[in-house]
mmCIF file of C-alpha atoms in Angstrom:
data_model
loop_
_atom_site.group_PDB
_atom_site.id
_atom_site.type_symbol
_atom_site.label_atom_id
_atom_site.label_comp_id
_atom_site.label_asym_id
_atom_site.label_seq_id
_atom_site.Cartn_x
_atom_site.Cartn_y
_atom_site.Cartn_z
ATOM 1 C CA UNK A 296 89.373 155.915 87.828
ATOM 2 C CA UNK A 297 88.085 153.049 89.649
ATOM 3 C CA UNK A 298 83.981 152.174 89.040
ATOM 4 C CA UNK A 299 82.150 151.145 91.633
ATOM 5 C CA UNK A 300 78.758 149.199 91.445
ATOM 6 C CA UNK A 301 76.212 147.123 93.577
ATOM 7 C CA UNK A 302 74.876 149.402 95.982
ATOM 8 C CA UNK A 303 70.804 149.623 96.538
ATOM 9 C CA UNK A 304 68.122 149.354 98.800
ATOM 10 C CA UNK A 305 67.882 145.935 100.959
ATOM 11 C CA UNK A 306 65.983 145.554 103.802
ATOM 12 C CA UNK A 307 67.535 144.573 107.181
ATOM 13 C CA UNK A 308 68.809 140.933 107.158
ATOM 14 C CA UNK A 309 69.437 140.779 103.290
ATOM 15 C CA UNK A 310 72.524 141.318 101.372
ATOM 16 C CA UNK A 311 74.057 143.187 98.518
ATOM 17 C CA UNK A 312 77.308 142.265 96.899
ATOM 18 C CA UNK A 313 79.553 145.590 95.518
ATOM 19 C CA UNK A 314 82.152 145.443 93.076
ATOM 20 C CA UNK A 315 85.383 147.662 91.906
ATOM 21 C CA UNK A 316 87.246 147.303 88.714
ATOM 22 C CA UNK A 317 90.758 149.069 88.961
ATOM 23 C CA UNK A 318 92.392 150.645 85.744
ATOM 24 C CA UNK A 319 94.785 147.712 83.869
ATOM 25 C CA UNK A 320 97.003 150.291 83.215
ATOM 26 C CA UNK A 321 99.527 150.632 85.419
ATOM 27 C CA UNK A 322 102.271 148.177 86.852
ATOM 28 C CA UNK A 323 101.143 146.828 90.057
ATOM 29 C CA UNK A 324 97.627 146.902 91.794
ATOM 30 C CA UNK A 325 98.470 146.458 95.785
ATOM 31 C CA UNK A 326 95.573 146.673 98.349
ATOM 32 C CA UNK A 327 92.044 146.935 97.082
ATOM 33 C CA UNK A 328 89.704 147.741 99.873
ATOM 34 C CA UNK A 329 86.458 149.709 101.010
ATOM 35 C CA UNK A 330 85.794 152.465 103.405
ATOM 36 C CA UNK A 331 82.377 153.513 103.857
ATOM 37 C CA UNK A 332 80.429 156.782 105.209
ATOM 38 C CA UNK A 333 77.300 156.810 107.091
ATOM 39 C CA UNK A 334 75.252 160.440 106.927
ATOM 40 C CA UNK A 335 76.774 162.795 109.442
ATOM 41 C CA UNK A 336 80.031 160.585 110.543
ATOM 42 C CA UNK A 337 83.690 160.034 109.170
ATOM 43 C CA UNK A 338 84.795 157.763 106.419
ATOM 44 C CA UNK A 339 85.537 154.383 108.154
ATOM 45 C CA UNK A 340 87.419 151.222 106.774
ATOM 46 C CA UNK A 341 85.685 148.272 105.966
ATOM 47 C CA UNK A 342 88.021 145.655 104.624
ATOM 48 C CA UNK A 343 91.230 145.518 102.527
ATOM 49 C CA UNK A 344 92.565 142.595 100.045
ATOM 50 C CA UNK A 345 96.523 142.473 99.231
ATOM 51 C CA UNK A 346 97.280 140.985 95.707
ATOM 52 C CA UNK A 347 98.039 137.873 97.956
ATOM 53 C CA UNK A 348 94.863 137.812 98.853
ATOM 54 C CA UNK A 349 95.518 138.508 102.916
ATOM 55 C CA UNK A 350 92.310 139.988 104.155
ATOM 56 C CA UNK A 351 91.472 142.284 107.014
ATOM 57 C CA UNK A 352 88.369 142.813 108.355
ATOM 58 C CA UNK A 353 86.828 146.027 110.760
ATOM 59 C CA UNK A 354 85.207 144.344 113.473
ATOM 60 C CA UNK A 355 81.725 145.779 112.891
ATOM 61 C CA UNK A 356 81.482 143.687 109.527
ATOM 62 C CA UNK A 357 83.937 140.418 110.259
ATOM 63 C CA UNK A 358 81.836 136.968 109.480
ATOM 64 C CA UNK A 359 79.222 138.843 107.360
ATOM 65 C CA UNK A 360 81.003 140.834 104.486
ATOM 66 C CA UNK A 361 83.400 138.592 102.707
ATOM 67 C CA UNK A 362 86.052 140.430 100.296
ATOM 68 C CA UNK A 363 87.505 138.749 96.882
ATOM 69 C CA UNK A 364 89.629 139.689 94.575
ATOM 70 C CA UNK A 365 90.205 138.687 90.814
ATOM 71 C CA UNK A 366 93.472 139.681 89.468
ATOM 72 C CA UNK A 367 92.956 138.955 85.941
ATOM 73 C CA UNK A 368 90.441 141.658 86.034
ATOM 74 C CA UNK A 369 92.081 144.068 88.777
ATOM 75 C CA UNK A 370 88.343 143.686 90.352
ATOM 76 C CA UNK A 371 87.344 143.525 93.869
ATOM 77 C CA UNK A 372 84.031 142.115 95.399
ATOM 78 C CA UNK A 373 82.326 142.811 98.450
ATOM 79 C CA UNK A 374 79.623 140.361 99.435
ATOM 80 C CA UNK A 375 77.235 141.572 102.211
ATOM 81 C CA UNK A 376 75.302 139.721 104.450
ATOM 82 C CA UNK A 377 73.150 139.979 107.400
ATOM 83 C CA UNK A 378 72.698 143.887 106.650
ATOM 84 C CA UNK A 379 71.907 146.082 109.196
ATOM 85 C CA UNK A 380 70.453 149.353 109.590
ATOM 86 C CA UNK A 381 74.038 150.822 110.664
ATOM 87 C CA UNK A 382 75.412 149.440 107.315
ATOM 88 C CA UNK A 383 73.846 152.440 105.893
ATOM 89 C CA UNK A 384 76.396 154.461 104.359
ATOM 90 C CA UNK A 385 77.968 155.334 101.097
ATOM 91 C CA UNK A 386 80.960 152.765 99.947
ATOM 92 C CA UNK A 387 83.801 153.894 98.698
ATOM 93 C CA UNK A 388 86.101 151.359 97.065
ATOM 94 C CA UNK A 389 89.818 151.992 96.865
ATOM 95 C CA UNK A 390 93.047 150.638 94.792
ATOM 96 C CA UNK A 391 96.741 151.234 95.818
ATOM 97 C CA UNK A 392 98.604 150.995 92.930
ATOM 98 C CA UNK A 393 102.154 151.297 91.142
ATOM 99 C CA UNK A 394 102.471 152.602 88.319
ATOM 100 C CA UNK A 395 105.890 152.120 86.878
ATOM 101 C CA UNK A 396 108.013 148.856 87.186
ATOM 102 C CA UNK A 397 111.048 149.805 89.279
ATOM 103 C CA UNK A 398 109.437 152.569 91.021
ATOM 104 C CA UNK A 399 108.828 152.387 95.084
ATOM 105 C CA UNK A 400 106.284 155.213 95.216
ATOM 106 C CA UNK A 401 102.389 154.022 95.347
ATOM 107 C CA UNK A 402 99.532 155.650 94.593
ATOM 108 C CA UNK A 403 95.734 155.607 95.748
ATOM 109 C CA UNK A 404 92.536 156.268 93.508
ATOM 110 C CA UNK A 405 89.223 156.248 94.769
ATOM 111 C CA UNK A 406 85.823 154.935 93.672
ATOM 112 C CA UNK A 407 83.023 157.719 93.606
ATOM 113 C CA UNK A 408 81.292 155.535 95.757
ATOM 114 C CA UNK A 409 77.762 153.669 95.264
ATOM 115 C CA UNK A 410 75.116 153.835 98.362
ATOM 116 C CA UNK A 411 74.161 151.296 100.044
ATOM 117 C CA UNK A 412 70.882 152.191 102.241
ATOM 118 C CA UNK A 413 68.714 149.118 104.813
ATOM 119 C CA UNK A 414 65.929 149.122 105.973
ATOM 120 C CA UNK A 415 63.919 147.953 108.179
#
């Protein structure tokens, strides 16, 4: 089960960072990424960081959320900047993993998410 942590209340402008340790045990930890949910819509993708540490961005958060990654600790950060009122939503972080050497079939766990509310 992945744990999720950083969310809170920041007022518009400020910033938050969140972070997502991934279980150590299985064999390979791929993507680790976020979606978020804002009250009333769909889950939407935020960003995604391969274990080669390629990064894609959604457009609505490019040059203000910067993802990292620490291997060593199958953890993924999420520094937020520049918040905005539409940031509101609840984060959910995400690991696809491997779980067997050998085996071509991946799997994906979810975070229970941690909220993440601006204001103004």
């Amino acid at each position: 089960q992945l744990q999720a942590s950083g969310g809170g209340l920041v007022q518009t402008g400020g910033s938050l960072r969140l972070s997502c340790a991934a279980p150590g045990s299985v064999f390979s930890i791929n993507d680790l990424g976020w979606f978020r949910q804002a009250p009333g819509k769909p889950r939407t993708f935020v960003a995604r960081v391969s274990k080669d540490f390629s990064l894609i961005y959604a457009d609505s958060v490019k040059s203000r959320f910067t993802l990292s990654r620490d291997n060593a600790k199958n953890t993924v950060y999420m520094q937020m900047t520049s918040l905005q009122l539409e940031d509101t939503a609840v984060y959910y972080c995400y690991a696809d993993y491997i779980v067997h050497e050998g085996s071509a079939v991946q799997y994906r766990s979810w975070g229970r998410g941690t909220l993440v509310t601006v204001s103004s």
